[in-house]
Structures are given as structure tokens and as C-alpha cells.
């Protein structure tokens, strides 16, 4: 399903996910150097499109340091 990533009120890009994430979930890649997104709000439209209002982090390390509860309270290494 195609979803649109909205950051600070602006649509940044689209992403294909198999299921719609919920508020508080994290969207990441297998590559720890790629951006990580924290979902703040999910907006559904009648046309089957979904806007995901997210906070973007440059990589997995930055997300771990900023998001309380990410990977067992700040650490996964």
C-alpha cells in the first residue's frame, strides 16, 4: 500500500508498506545509515490514500538516542 510521509506539514516522499502503521511505531530500513521515521499521526482518506505524519531521524543511531523506549531503553548494540 502506498503511503505519503508528511514532515512539518509538507509531503516529503511516498513509501510502500504492507500494513498501515499506528501512532508511535517506527519505520526503518535494514540499513542503519538510512533515515528512520517515528509516526505521530495517521490520516486516512476515502481514496484509499494514507498520510503518515512523521518525525524524521537521519539514521538508526540518532533515532535510538532521541526516542525513549526505542530498542530496550536507549541501546541495542
C-alpha atoms as an extended CHARMM CRD file, in Angstrom:
* protein
*
        77  EXT
         1         1  UNK       CA              0.0000000000        0.0000000000        0.0000000000  PROA      1               0.0000000000
         2         2  UNK       CA              1.3870000000        3.3960000000       -0.9500000000  PROA      2               0.0000000000
         3         3  UNK       CA              1.5930000000        5.9740000000        1.8320000000  PROA      3               0.0000000000
         4         4  UNK       CA              2.8610000000        9.5140000000        1.9070000000  PROA      4               0.0000000000
         5         5  UNK       CA              5.3440000000       10.7380000000        4.5090000000  PROA      5               0.0000000000
         6         6  UNK       CA              4.4160000000       14.1870000000        5.8360000000  PROA      6               0.0000000000
         7         7  UNK       CA              7.0700000000       16.1270000000        7.7550000000  PROA      7               0.0000000000
         8         8  UNK       CA              6.2440000000       19.5250000000        9.2640000000  PROA      8               0.0000000000
         9         9  UNK       CA              3.0760000000       19.7460000000        7.1580000000  PROA      9               0.0000000000
        10        10  UNK       CA              4.8180000000       19.0400000000        3.8480000000  PROA      10              0.0000000000
        11        11  UNK       CA              4.6400000000       15.7990000000        1.8910000000  PROA      11              0.0000000000
        12        12  UNK       CA              8.2310000000       14.6460000000        1.5400000000  PROA      12              0.0000000000
        13        13  UNK       CA              8.0050000000       11.3090000000       -0.2460000000  PROA      13              0.0000000000
        14        14  UNK       CA              5.9830000000        8.1440000000       -0.5990000000  PROA      14              0.0000000000
        15        15  UNK       CA              6.6390000000        4.7080000000        0.8110000000  PROA      15              0.0000000000
        16        16  UNK       CA              5.1970000000        1.2570000000        0.1410000000  PROA      16              0.0000000000
        17        17  UNK       CA              4.2930000000       -0.7170000000        3.2530000000  PROA      17              0.0000000000
        18        18  UNK       CA              2.3120000000       -3.9280000000        3.6240000000  PROA      18              0.0000000000
        19        19  UNK       CA              0.2680000000       -2.5740000000        6.5570000000  PROA      19              0.0000000000
        20        20  UNK       CA             -0.6430000000        0.8490000000        7.8910000000  PROA      20              0.0000000000
        21        21  UNK       CA              1.4900000000        1.6710000000       10.9410000000  PROA      21              0.0000000000
        22        22  UNK       CA             -0.0110000000        3.0800000000       14.1350000000  PROA      22              0.0000000000
        23        23  UNK       CA              0.9050000000        6.1740000000       16.1200000000  PROA      23              0.0000000000
        24        24  UNK       CA              4.1800000000        5.6270000000       17.9840000000  PROA      24              0.0000000000
        25        25  UNK       CA              5.5130000000        2.9810000000       15.6030000000  PROA      25              0.0000000000
        26        26  UNK       CA              8.8840000000        3.3150000000       13.9270000000  PROA      26              0.0000000000
        27        27  UNK       CA              9.5070000000        2.9350000000       10.2060000000  PROA      27              0.0000000000
        28        28  UNK       CA             13.0710000000        1.9420000000        9.3750000000  PROA      28              0.0000000000
        29        29  UNK       CA             15.1970000000        0.1070000000        6.8240000000  PROA      29              0.0000000000
        30        30  UNK       CA             17.5570000000       -2.7860000000        7.2990000000  PROA      30              0.0000000000
        31        31  UNK       CA             20.3870000000       -0.3390000000        6.5810000000  PROA      31              0.0000000000
        32        32  UNK       CA             21.1500000000        1.5300000000        9.8540000000  PROA      32              0.0000000000
        33        33  UNK       CA             22.5140000000        4.5040000000        7.8740000000  PROA      33              0.0000000000
        34        34  UNK       CA             19.1470000000        5.2120000000        6.1640000000  PROA      34              0.0000000000
        35        35  UNK       CA             16.5260000000        7.5710000000        7.6470000000  PROA      35              0.0000000000
        36        36  UNK       CA             14.1940000000        6.3790000000       10.4140000000  PROA      36              0.0000000000
        37        37  UNK       CA             10.6830000000        7.7710000000       10.9430000000  PROA      37              0.0000000000
        38        38  UNK       CA              8.5640000000        7.9630000000       14.0960000000  PROA      38              0.0000000000
        39        39  UNK       CA              4.8220000000        8.0140000000       13.2960000000  PROA      39              0.0000000000
        40        40  UNK       CA              2.9640000000       10.8310000000       15.0730000000  PROA      40              0.0000000000
        41        41  UNK       CA             -0.3790000000       10.6900000000       13.2460000000  PROA      41              0.0000000000
        42        42  UNK       CA             -2.0910000000        8.5280000000       10.6120000000  PROA      42              0.0000000000
        43        43  UNK       CA             -4.5170000000       10.2690000000        8.2590000000  PROA      43              0.0000000000
        44        44  UNK       CA             -6.8270000000        8.0940000000        6.1070000000  PROA      44              0.0000000000
        45        45  UNK       CA             -8.6460000000        9.4050000000        3.0240000000  PROA      45              0.0000000000
        46        46  UNK       CA            -11.6520000000        7.9330000000        1.1700000000  PROA      46              0.0000000000
        47        47  UNK       CA             -9.4800000000        7.4770000000       -1.9390000000  PROA      47              0.0000000000
        48        48  UNK       CA             -7.5020000000        4.7520000000       -0.0790000000  PROA      48              0.0000000000
        49        49  UNK       CA             -4.5140000000        7.0180000000        0.3440000000  PROA      49              0.0000000000
        50        50  UNK       CA             -2.8150000000        7.4440000000        3.7090000000  PROA      50              0.0000000000
        51        51  UNK       CA             -0.7220000000       10.3160000000        5.0190000000  PROA      51              0.0000000000
        52        52  UNK       CA              1.7430000000        9.4150000000        7.7400000000  PROA      52              0.0000000000
        53        53  UNK       CA              2.7370000000       12.4690000000        9.7710000000  PROA      53              0.0000000000
        54        54  UNK       CA              6.2150000000       11.5510000000       10.9430000000  PROA      54              0.0000000000
        55        55  UNK       CA              9.3440000000       12.8230000000       12.6080000000  PROA      55              0.0000000000
        56        56  UNK       CA             12.4690000000       12.0670000000       10.5730000000  PROA      56              0.0000000000
        57        57  UNK       CA             15.7910000000       10.9850000000       12.0320000000  PROA      57              0.0000000000
        58        58  UNK       CA             18.9000000000       10.7910000000        9.8330000000  PROA      58              0.0000000000
        59        59  UNK       CA             19.7680000000        7.2300000000       10.8810000000  PROA      59              0.0000000000
        60        60  UNK       CA             19.0620000000        4.4930000000       13.4180000000  PROA      60              0.0000000000
        61        61  UNK       CA             21.6310000000        5.7430000000       15.9700000000  PROA      61              0.0000000000
        62        62  UNK       CA             20.0550000000        9.2280000000       16.0260000000  PROA      62              0.0000000000
        63        63  UNK       CA             16.6050000000        7.6570000000       16.4940000000  PROA      63              0.0000000000
        64        64  UNK       CA             17.8120000000        5.4310000000       19.3340000000  PROA      64              0.0000000000
        65        65  UNK       CA             19.2860000000        8.4260000000       21.1390000000  PROA      65              0.0000000000
        66        66  UNK       CA             16.1660000000       10.5660000000       20.7050000000  PROA      66              0.0000000000
        67        67  UNK       CA             13.2430000000        8.1410000000       21.1140000000  PROA      67              0.0000000000
        68        68  UNK       CA             12.6490000000        6.9180000000       24.6480000000  PROA      68              0.0000000000
        69        69  UNK       CA             11.8480000000        3.2050000000       24.5960000000  PROA      69              0.0000000000
        70        70  UNK       CA             13.4180000000        2.5040000000       21.2100000000  PROA      70              0.0000000000
        71        71  UNK       CA             15.2260000000       -0.8380000000       21.4290000000  PROA      71              0.0000000000
        72        72  UNK       CA             15.0420000000       -1.5220000000       25.1780000000  PROA      72              0.0000000000
        73        73  UNK       CA             15.5060000000        1.9370000000       26.6400000000  PROA      73              0.0000000000
        74        74  UNK       CA             18.3290000000        3.5000000000       24.6560000000  PROA      74              0.0000000000
        75        75  UNK       CA             20.5850000000        0.7920000000       23.4560000000  PROA      75              0.0000000000
        76        76  UNK       CA             20.6940000000       -2.1500000000       21.1180000000  PROA      76              0.0000000000
        77        77  UNK       CA             24.3750000000       -2.7130000000       20.3900000000  PROA      77              0.0000000000
